[in-house]
């Protein structure tokens, strides 16, 4: 096994690592086996950085040897060599950490004296597998007993940072919780089997366990609770016994919620569990996972129930917070992320949404066509949201907004030193979207050399980072969009024909706003309410002349232009009736001298007309702005297209933008 290029371990300390810890703790709460918990901990840490291999070794009862327990990525021959690993003064990182009962850092395995002598063969194998550094912390119980070690092997010879130490300590602590929880559970099981003839002795043992425990009769009524339960609830022993226990301790809503389920489970006599809120002595409720296990007599009849309560309030609070945040985020996206572009019920819009429903369930590539501002990105998001990839990432890339020299790096990533300024390795957008969906907006502006790389991704589902010739498999659904005529681009040689065929598996054309005139009244009403609320105004009526004006206008900027006009009108409105200054709508399609064609409109039957019309529109905009391209008052803003798109069109049409600056 050869590790990839080394990188810093410090990115572990963050949200992703917190998720690993949370999952491990949840496994502990659910009562998963020790091997499953420790395996999940190591797998989670390993998945965050390919340069790191983690492992957990457990000490045998006599404290003389360590035995590998978890670490899926540890090479098999290396694992066999250290099975068992003696606990001694100079026995690599883990054996020495266990002996010293303190953290051990081997910054360079090749030169560290701890890897000489008896472990010289371990050194050789470690270096063979690409390990250069090894760090280990002992796992020690609260009573000072050595339970094992948590170790990390790293591909880079390096000392530890504060973040690395935090990782070691936290992972070691999670392992400690899992081991002690397993040992406590094993001890309890053993004690119950050994001491079932002596209830008094059993109660003594139960009282010593740091967990709320109750002994119930065969009918489910409390007979006995341990000291921790009395301490938590504030009840006396007599108050805790009998039918009143559940009513006094658990939340009334929960008692009613689980009543029938609990009664059926008690009747069946099988182990069961539920989640309920238990009242603390100060009146505060916390969530607990209640597990019930039956004890049977020699004839198989249930004579006792043992119930344990594990505090899961922090987990429940976290789940509720995340759930609420996700709901709020989705609602915010639905409200503010171009939601107005799907408001309406016109026939053209319904046709598009019907097609979205059909293609969402597949993994086919979709090409979304339409004018700037017509809502192509929204359609892409709708496809993703309705697909089986909805829970994974949706990554948007505006191909026209990225300098041509950086497009490949942005899409496919790069290695450290791949080019000047590449100071560290960076994952590309395709790797970030792995398992999800990538949306390539303005695909028509993709440089020719990047088109070849994208074609390979679509064909082979593999990418190569700049500076690395190793292929990386990716599972990504590709959605693309453009306001250009790609067939004309293919004919002119600026877009690859084979890539066009790969992208054009399922084409969807987003109708322009002028094709959705029936939707304008509803859109206007929605936008007025949105911007009035934002401005703290109350608008009750919409003037008929405003609606007539809106429906007569051709809206070259589509929804974006409609947004801007309504927001401006709402801000300037002084009464409760919405109206608009007709001079703002300077491009009345009914009075336009020539054909009304927005830049990017697909005219497959009249391509010469489109090019000439685009030239006239661009030159007119440059004349008004005196050659200025960018900015709020630039030609790109007036035309309603991105600056990069306008630059590429100026170049393609051979327009000299500098000649307008003197006008």
XYZ file of C-alpha atoms in Angstrom:
663
model
C 0.000 0.000 0.000
C 1.448 3.351 -1.055
C 0.013 6.528 0.416
C -0.738 9.629 -1.682
C 1.237 12.820 -1.395
C 1.371 14.054 2.239
C -0.782 16.898 3.475
C -1.452 18.575 6.797
C -3.705 16.777 9.212
C -5.106 19.987 10.626
C -8.175 20.053 8.328
C -9.484 17.176 10.444
C -10.282 19.561 13.283
C -13.556 20.996 12.116
C -17.133 20.201 11.252
C -16.338 17.024 9.318
C -14.417 15.534 12.254
C -17.218 16.539 14.615
C -19.581 14.458 12.471
C -17.262 11.435 12.853
C -17.281 11.860 16.633
C -21.056 12.291 16.658
C -21.604 9.106 14.653
C -19.292 7.143 16.944
C -21.118 8.412 20.020
C -24.460 7.513 18.455
C -23.225 3.952 17.911
C -22.226 3.819 21.574
C -25.659 5.082 22.626
C -27.330 2.448 20.441
C -25.278 -0.269 22.140
C -23.203 -1.240 19.102
C -20.343 -3.658 19.621
C -16.913 -2.337 20.561
C -15.483 -3.454 17.232
C -18.227 -1.637 15.331
C -17.734 1.609 17.264
C -13.931 1.634 17.023
C -14.086 0.567 13.367
C -16.475 3.413 12.557
C -14.212 5.873 14.396
C -11.127 4.831 12.412
C -13.017 4.613 9.100
C -14.418 8.107 9.627
C -11.015 9.630 10.385
C -9.343 7.791 7.500
C -12.014 8.987 5.080
C -11.216 12.616 5.843
C -7.583 12.461 4.701
C -6.068 9.753 2.446
C -2.620 10.464 3.950
C -3.601 9.218 7.398
C -4.136 5.672 8.685
C -5.635 5.324 12.152
C -5.786 2.288 14.418
C -6.843 1.207 17.895
C -4.913 -1.411 19.861
C -6.313 -2.948 23.064
C -4.222 -4.024 26.028
C -4.521 -7.618 27.244
C -5.562 -8.190 30.887
C -1.991 -8.602 32.131
C -0.892 -5.320 30.545
C 2.020 -6.895 28.651
C 0.871 -6.724 25.035
C -1.280 -4.704 22.659
C -3.620 -6.370 20.171
C -4.984 -4.686 17.003
C -8.745 -4.076 17.336
C -9.639 -1.528 14.631
C -8.012 0.059 11.600
C -9.283 -1.134 8.258
C -6.532 0.641 6.269
C -3.627 -0.842 8.233
C -1.776 -3.144 5.791
C -2.313 -6.825 6.640
C 1.367 -7.767 6.828
C 2.059 -4.779 9.071
C -0.841 -5.765 11.317
C 0.373 -9.373 11.555
C 3.877 -8.242 12.454
C 2.655 -6.342 15.511
C 0.172 -8.991 16.708
C 0.733 -8.891 19.579
C 2.871 -5.774 20.138
C 4.905 -5.881 23.348
C 4.506 -2.955 25.755
C 8.101 -1.803 26.262
C 10.270 1.364 26.531
C 11.349 1.411 22.847
C 8.589 -0.259 20.908
C 7.567 2.230 18.219
C 4.897 4.823 18.902
C 2.077 2.645 20.285
C 4.111 0.206 22.379
C 6.108 3.059 23.915
C 3.007 5.208 24.569
C 1.407 2.278 26.402
C 4.568 1.760 28.466
C 5.058 5.418 29.332
C 1.305 6.056 29.752
C 1.750 9.308 27.849
C 1.570 10.680 24.312
C 4.427 9.633 21.988
C 5.293 11.454 18.776
C 7.563 9.851 16.178
C 8.120 12.742 13.802
C 10.257 10.604 11.475
C 10.069 6.823 11.659
C 13.218 6.530 9.550
C 15.427 8.181 12.205
C 13.527 7.798 15.495
C 15.384 5.526 17.946
C 12.047 4.178 19.198
C 11.861 2.195 15.931
C 15.216 0.444 16.244
C 16.183 -2.843 17.803
C 13.211 -5.202 18.337
C 10.945 -3.138 16.083
C 13.424 -2.661 13.253
C 11.262 -4.912 11.046
C 8.227 -2.722 11.916
C 10.231 0.315 10.785
C 11.070 -1.362 7.484
C 7.464 -2.308 6.775
C 6.173 1.094 7.856
C 8.503 2.885 5.439
C 7.653 0.347 2.751
C 3.973 1.246 3.037
C 4.650 4.977 2.906
C 4.392 5.735 6.634
C 6.827 8.457 7.753
C 5.409 9.667 11.052
C 3.541 7.925 13.853
C 1.694 9.451 16.795
C 0.014 7.579 19.608
C -1.882 8.295 22.823
C -2.604 5.777 25.583
C -6.230 5.009 26.396
C -6.375 5.103 30.186
C -9.415 4.633 32.428
C -10.379 7.058 35.169
C -8.720 4.643 37.587
C -5.414 4.752 35.750
C -5.776 1.377 34.035
C -4.233 1.023 30.573
C -6.966 -0.025 28.118
C -5.106 0.410 24.842
C -3.769 3.028 22.435
C -5.088 5.186 19.611
C -2.505 5.774 16.884
C -2.078 7.614 13.609
C 0.400 6.857 10.854
C 1.075 9.764 8.494
C 2.693 9.921 5.070
C 4.777 12.956 6.021
C 7.604 13.197 8.528
C 6.366 15.999 10.742
C 5.813 17.112 14.278
C 2.344 17.574 15.684
C 0.349 20.793 15.614
C -2.205 21.806 18.255
C -4.892 20.575 15.853
C -3.157 17.203 15.532
C -2.983 16.870 19.307
C -6.651 17.776 19.598
C -7.478 15.039 17.090
C -5.436 12.443 19.002
C -6.899 13.363 22.363
C -10.517 13.514 21.154
C -10.300 10.261 19.200
C -8.619 8.585 22.188
C -11.406 9.860 24.433
C -14.097 8.474 22.110
C -12.296 5.115 22.163
C -12.147 5.294 25.973
C -15.901 5.899 26.186
C -16.573 2.958 23.861
C -14.260 0.604 25.763
C -15.556 1.575 29.190
C -19.158 1.425 27.950
C -18.511 -2.077 26.620
C -16.762 -3.122 29.800
C -19.565 -1.672 31.915
C -22.141 -3.454 29.792
C -20.216 -6.726 30.003
C -19.795 -6.276 33.727
C -23.511 -5.614 34.151
C -24.491 -8.638 32.075
C -22.103 -10.827 34.003
C -23.281 -9.428 37.321
C -26.940 -10.021 36.493
C -26.218 -13.617 35.516
C -24.030 -14.274 38.583
C -26.118 -12.493 41.186
C -29.723 -13.091 40.089
C -30.251 -15.215 43.265
C -29.386 -12.310 45.508
C -31.577 -9.254 44.842
C -29.918 -7.308 47.604
C -26.448 -7.804 46.167
C -27.804 -7.043 42.722
C -29.186 -3.737 43.958
C -25.791 -2.840 45.376
C -24.160 -3.443 42.029
C -26.845 -1.465 40.172
C -26.480 1.471 42.504
C -22.797 1.677 41.597
C -23.470 1.949 37.860
C -23.470 5.537 36.526
C -26.722 5.027 34.613
C -30.382 5.271 35.606
C -31.745 1.754 36.099
C -35.125 0.449 37.226
C -36.354 -3.028 38.088
C -39.961 -3.616 37.045
C -42.430 -6.339 37.777
C -43.835 -8.544 35.061
C -46.701 -6.026 34.716
C -44.252 -3.170 34.088
C -44.717 -1.403 37.439
C -41.587 -0.114 39.161
C -40.308 -2.244 42.034
C -36.930 -0.650 42.487
C -34.806 2.151 41.029
C -31.128 2.778 41.626
C -29.651 5.701 43.542
C -28.851 7.695 40.396
C -32.538 7.580 39.397
C -33.576 8.848 42.824
C -30.944 11.551 42.660
C -32.069 12.676 39.194
C -35.831 12.627 39.881
C -35.708 13.804 43.500
C -38.097 11.013 44.510
C -37.803 8.832 47.569
C -37.622 5.065 47.289
C -41.290 4.711 48.257
C -42.376 7.410 45.791
C -40.502 5.689 42.999
C -42.315 2.378 43.431
C -45.614 1.407 41.900
C -48.056 2.836 39.397
C -47.289 6.496 40.081
C -43.652 6.294 38.968
C -44.266 6.830 35.248
C -46.787 9.624 35.803
C -44.431 11.483 38.136
C -41.253 11.030 36.077
C -42.069 11.014 32.378
C -43.584 13.787 30.271
C -47.380 13.343 29.964
C -47.237 13.570 26.173
C -44.641 10.798 26.036
C -46.518 8.554 28.461
C -49.591 8.774 26.226
C -47.535 8.418 23.050
C -45.814 5.138 24.024
C -48.578 3.716 26.227
C -50.052 1.273 23.726
C -46.679 0.316 22.249
C -45.252 -0.322 25.741
C -48.247 -2.407 26.809
C -47.985 -4.594 23.684
C -44.227 -5.045 24.163
C -44.679 -6.075 27.812
C -47.289 -8.604 26.726
C -44.971 -10.109 24.116
C -42.163 -10.358 26.657
C -39.500 -9.310 24.142
C -36.789 -6.645 24.584
C -37.858 -3.201 23.401
C -36.875 0.449 23.685
C -38.333 3.915 23.301
C -37.385 7.555 23.746
C -39.048 9.639 26.446
C -38.510 12.850 28.370
C -37.785 12.344 32.084
C -38.423 15.114 34.608
C -35.415 16.213 36.646
C -35.782 17.230 40.294
C -35.725 20.899 39.227
C -38.647 20.421 36.828
C -36.537 20.383 33.684
C -37.119 17.555 31.168
C -34.337 15.739 29.321
C -34.590 13.093 26.618
C -33.606 9.509 27.497
C -33.340 6.290 25.541
C -35.144 3.692 27.664
C -34.182 0.070 27.015
C -36.217 -2.783 28.493
C -34.900 -6.333 28.904
C -36.918 -9.225 30.426
C -35.651 -11.767 32.968
C -37.346 -15.156 32.788
C -37.674 -18.029 35.224
C -36.877 -21.639 34.469
C -40.210 -22.058 32.685
C -39.610 -19.088 30.419
C -42.064 -16.772 32.139
C -41.116 -13.102 32.546
C -40.631 -12.358 36.230
C -38.757 -9.076 36.011
C -38.013 -6.292 33.600
C -34.757 -4.346 33.746
C -34.877 -0.860 32.280
C -31.884 1.396 31.630
C -32.121 5.085 30.779
C -29.375 6.702 28.711
C -29.307 10.498 28.449
C -29.627 11.426 24.765
C -30.804 14.996 25.258
C -27.728 16.538 23.618
C -28.169 14.277 20.616
C -31.874 15.124 20.342
C -31.158 18.827 20.631
C -28.528 18.541 17.909
C -30.903 16.596 15.656
C -33.689 19.126 16.203
C -31.333 22.038 15.570
C -30.005 20.509 12.359
C -33.522 19.607 11.244
C -34.785 23.114 11.917
C -31.785 24.674 10.208
C -32.315 22.485 7.150
C -36.016 23.330 7.028
C -35.258 27.025 7.418
C -32.565 26.858 4.774
C -34.834 25.090 2.321
C -37.614 27.557 2.980
C -35.201 30.423 2.463
C -34.014 28.903 -0.783
C -37.598 28.394 -1.888
C -38.419 32.002 -1.003
C -35.388 33.851 -2.268
C -33.438 31.733 -4.760
C -35.233 32.737 -7.934
C -38.514 31.212 -6.776
C -40.354 33.785 -8.831
C -39.096 32.174 -12.021
C -41.374 29.167 -11.515
C -44.389 31.172 -10.405
C -47.105 30.736 -12.976
C -49.282 28.233 -14.772
C -48.804 29.116 -18.428
C -48.677 26.289 -20.949
C -44.966 26.783 -21.837
C -43.984 26.637 -18.174
C -46.133 23.574 -17.504
C -44.475 21.763 -20.397
C -41.038 22.458 -18.923
C -42.036 21.302 -15.423
C -43.582 18.128 -16.820
C -40.305 17.378 -18.580
C -38.402 18.073 -15.350
C -40.475 15.437 -13.544
C -39.667 12.891 -16.229
C -35.907 13.427 -16.414
C -35.281 13.928 -12.678
C -35.489 10.215 -11.906
C -32.711 9.387 -14.400
C -28.988 10.123 -14.411
C -29.017 11.346 -18.008
C -27.201 14.543 -18.951
C -29.548 17.485 -19.515
C -28.878 20.596 -21.626
C -31.004 23.575 -20.551
C -31.468 26.280 -23.184
C -32.910 29.746 -22.790
C -32.257 33.455 -22.636
C -30.323 35.125 -19.838
C -32.470 35.594 -16.767
C -35.135 33.085 -17.815
C -34.461 30.663 -14.928
C -32.169 27.961 -16.294
C -30.408 27.475 -12.964
C -33.738 27.030 -11.215
C -34.648 24.215 -13.600
C -31.299 22.563 -12.861
C -31.935 22.830 -9.118
C -35.438 21.423 -9.566
C -34.053 18.396 -11.437
C -31.499 17.800 -8.673
C -34.059 18.260 -5.893
C -36.414 15.686 -7.433
C -33.634 13.160 -8.150
C -32.249 10.379 -5.975
C -29.173 12.605 -5.516
C -31.158 15.299 -3.692
C -29.438 14.611 -0.360
C -25.978 15.130 -1.903
C -24.234 18.251 -3.182
C -25.465 20.541 -5.957
C -22.424 22.398 -7.301
C -22.882 25.338 -9.692
C -20.104 26.518 -11.978
C -20.424 29.617 -14.176
C -18.032 28.763 -16.981
C -18.136 32.324 -18.344
C -17.133 33.857 -15.011
C -13.855 31.904 -14.705
C -10.740 33.080 -16.585
C -9.962 30.561 -19.356
C -6.566 29.762 -17.839
C -8.190 28.669 -14.564
C -11.227 26.758 -15.814
C -9.521 23.340 -15.825
C -8.149 23.851 -12.307
C -11.555 25.004 -11.065
C -13.369 22.004 -12.539
C -10.852 19.207 -12.006
C -8.585 20.501 -9.221
C -4.809 20.651 -9.076
C -1.870 19.290 -7.132
C 0.541 21.402 -5.145
C 3.077 22.955 -7.517
C 1.060 22.113 -10.639
C 1.503 25.727 -11.773
C 2.752 29.031 -10.420
C 0.638 29.958 -7.428
C -0.557 26.412 -6.713
C 0.658 26.429 -3.111
C -1.419 23.466 -2.018
C -3.543 20.707 -3.448
C -7.115 21.727 -4.269
C -10.109 19.570 -5.066
C -12.046 20.550 -8.162
C -15.768 21.107 -8.481
C -16.323 17.613 -9.896
C -14.794 15.982 -6.818
C -16.835 18.284 -4.576
C -19.976 17.178 -6.408
C -19.156 13.461 -6.170
C -22.368 11.559 -5.541
C -24.420 14.646 -6.401
C -25.020 16.996 -9.317
C -22.829 19.561 -11.072
C -24.448 22.402 -13.006
C -22.269 23.887 -15.750
C -23.806 27.263 -16.553
C -22.751 29.177 -19.687
C -21.306 25.931 -21.094
C -20.937 27.593 -24.482
C -18.083 29.728 -23.101
C -15.937 26.720 -22.116
C -12.405 26.924 -23.628
C -11.588 24.370 -26.313
C -8.925 22.548 -24.271
C -11.297 22.161 -21.326
C -14.010 20.809 -23.630
C -11.779 17.782 -24.269
C -11.387 17.100 -20.542
C -15.125 17.463 -19.965
C -15.821 15.045 -22.803
C -13.655 12.457 -21.046
C -15.566 12.943 -17.797
C -18.864 12.359 -19.581
C -17.533 9.293 -21.373
C -15.386 7.594 -18.706
C -16.620 9.174 -15.443
C -13.011 9.954 -14.522
C -11.027 13.137 -13.963
C -7.359 14.040 -13.628
C -6.146 16.850 -11.410
C -3.659 19.235 -12.977
C -0.185 18.022 -12.107
C -1.320 14.428 -11.554
C -1.763 11.804 -14.263
C -3.714 9.387 -12.062
C -7.380 9.011 -12.936
C -9.927 9.666 -10.205
C -13.385 8.092 -10.622
C -16.343 10.408 -10.011
C -20.060 9.715 -9.758
C -21.607 13.006 -10.844
C -24.699 13.873 -12.823
C -23.992 16.687 -15.290
C -26.520 19.400 -16.062
C -25.495 22.158 -18.458
C -27.058 25.421 -19.591
C -26.409 28.062 -22.197
C -28.029 31.059 -23.838
C -25.998 30.475 -26.996
C -26.804 28.432 -30.079
C -24.432 25.482 -29.660
C -25.254 24.075 -33.078
C -24.003 27.304 -34.633
C -20.946 27.138 -32.348
C -20.279 23.601 -33.598
C -20.638 24.785 -37.203
C -18.205 27.656 -36.592
C -15.701 25.331 -34.901
C -15.797 26.968 -31.436
C -17.581 24.047 -29.763
C -16.791 20.347 -30.160
C -19.446 18.354 -31.966
C -18.859 15.184 -29.911
C -19.207 17.161 -26.673
C -22.425 18.742 -27.939
C -23.898 15.293 -28.589
C -22.858 14.139 -25.103
C -24.492 17.168 -23.492
C -27.612 17.244 -25.644
C -29.017 13.909 -24.426
C -32.141 15.576 -23.035
C -32.609 19.211 -24.109
C -34.973 21.464 -22.145
C -35.794 24.923 -23.429
C -36.784 27.457 -20.779
C -39.387 29.860 -22.211
C -38.656 33.582 -22.061
C -40.887 35.878 -20.045
C -42.535 37.271 -23.174
C -43.608 33.698 -24.001
C -45.162 33.485 -20.518
C -47.247 36.656 -20.680
C -50.096 34.880 -18.878
C -47.822 34.443 -15.844
C -46.907 38.125 -15.547
C -49.849 39.195 -13.298
C -49.069 36.435 -10.784
C -45.344 37.180 -10.935
C -45.969 40.883 -10.400
C -48.191 40.195 -7.392
C -45.608 37.872 -5.860
C -42.710 40.274 -6.395
C -44.619 43.281 -5.085
C -45.407 41.406 -1.874
C -41.793 40.288 -1.544
C -40.202 43.700 -2.015
C -42.919 45.559 -0.093
C -42.305 43.317 2.912
C -38.591 43.917 2.576
C -39.105 47.696 2.384
C -41.618 47.761 5.237
C -44.440 48.992 3.014
C -48.054 47.902 2.569
C -49.306 47.898 -1.011
C -52.945 46.976 -1.426
C -53.668 47.576 -5.118
C -51.958 47.326 -8.505
C -52.908 49.857 -11.123
C -54.406 48.380 -14.287
C -52.133 50.526 -16.436
C -49.072 48.976 -14.775
C -50.208 45.434 -15.574
C -51.047 46.433 -19.141
C -47.619 48.006 -19.528
C -45.885 44.941 -18.100
C -47.701 42.571 -20.458
C -46.986 44.759 -23.482
C -43.251 44.975 -22.797
C -40.960 42.322 -24.334
C -38.670 41.936 -21.276
C -35.284 41.303 -22.926
C -33.823 40.784 -19.442
C -36.617 38.361 -18.495
C -37.270 37.747 -14.779
C -34.179 39.653 -13.643
C -35.369 42.791 -15.412
C -38.886 42.353 -14.008
C -37.387 42.040 -10.517
C -35.402 45.243 -10.884
C -38.331 47.282 -12.219
C -40.713 46.131 -9.470
C -38.166 46.631 -6.691
C -37.488 50.172 -7.923
C -41.218 50.939 -8.198
C -41.930 49.587 -4.702
C -39.156 51.678 -3.176
C -40.375 54.870 -4.906
C -44.059 54.181 -4.304
C -45.594 56.688 -1.858
C -49.133 55.325 -1.492
C -50.762 51.918 -1.239
C -51.293 51.557 -5.015
C -48.518 50.072 -7.112
C -47.690 51.935 -10.301
C -44.706 52.176 -12.586
C -43.144 54.927 -14.697
C -43.532 53.782 -18.302
C -40.295 55.541 -19.283
C -38.403 52.843 -17.384
C -39.490 50.286 -19.990
C -37.499 51.744 -22.856
C -37.582 48.701 -25.108
C -41.186 48.239 -26.142
C -41.253 45.190 -28.371
C -44.365 46.476 -30.144
C -42.547 49.638 -31.282
C -39.121 48.176 -31.975
C -37.852 48.975 -35.447
C -36.401 45.590 -36.200
C -36.899 42.015 -35.091
C -36.895 41.656 -31.298
C -34.060 39.242 -30.659
C -32.223 39.077 -27.320
C -28.598 38.057 -27.267
C -28.368 34.308 -26.930
C -31.804 33.577 -28.460
C -31.613 30.429 -30.548
C -32.458 31.086 -34.234
C -31.406 27.898 -36.024
C -33.080 28.935 -39.302
C -31.690 32.475 -39.461
C -28.190 32.398 -38.023
C -26.958 35.293 -40.183
C -29.841 37.404 -38.854
C -28.960 36.535 -35.256
C -25.292 37.460 -35.689
C -26.139 40.759 -37.340
C -28.775 41.577 -34.701
C -26.353 40.751 -31.888
C -23.744 42.988 -33.512
C -26.222 45.883 -33.725
C -27.344 45.431 -30.115
C -23.793 45.210 -28.779
C -22.571 48.203 -30.769
C -25.586 50.239 -29.644
C -24.894 49.376 -26.018
C -21.187 50.213 -26.405
C -22.078 53.528 -27.972
C -24.367 54.454 -25.068
C -21.798 53.408 -22.442
C -18.826 54.844 -24.421
C -17.136 51.482 -24.635
C -17.578 50.557 -20.973
C -18.192 46.807 -20.517
C -18.471 46.103 -16.782
C -20.250 47.767 -13.890
C -23.837 48.745 -13.195
C -23.769 51.245 -16.067
C -21.756 49.089 -18.446
C -22.863 47.491 -21.687
C -23.134 44.009 -20.153
C -25.640 45.243 -17.555
C -27.677 47.033 -20.210
C -27.799 43.899 -22.325
C -28.583 41.695 -19.323
C -25.710 39.259 -19.856
C -22.535 38.435 -17.870
C -19.454 40.536 -18.606
C -17.460 37.449 -19.681
C -20.201 36.466 -22.134
C -20.190 39.942 -23.683
C -16.389 39.883 -23.992
C -16.514 36.559 -25.827
C -19.250 37.807 -28.183
C -17.317 41.023 -28.927
C -14.300 38.894 -29.803
C -16.327 36.419 -31.907
C -18.043 39.193 -33.875
C -14.806 41.138 -34.376
C -16.142 44.326 -32.761
C -13.576 46.992 -31.862
C -14.838 48.156 -28.464
C -12.103 50.794 -28.169
C -13.520 52.918 -31.008
C -16.558 53.748 -28.886
C -14.543 55.297 -26.054
C -13.965 58.556 -27.922
C -17.650 59.112 -28.683
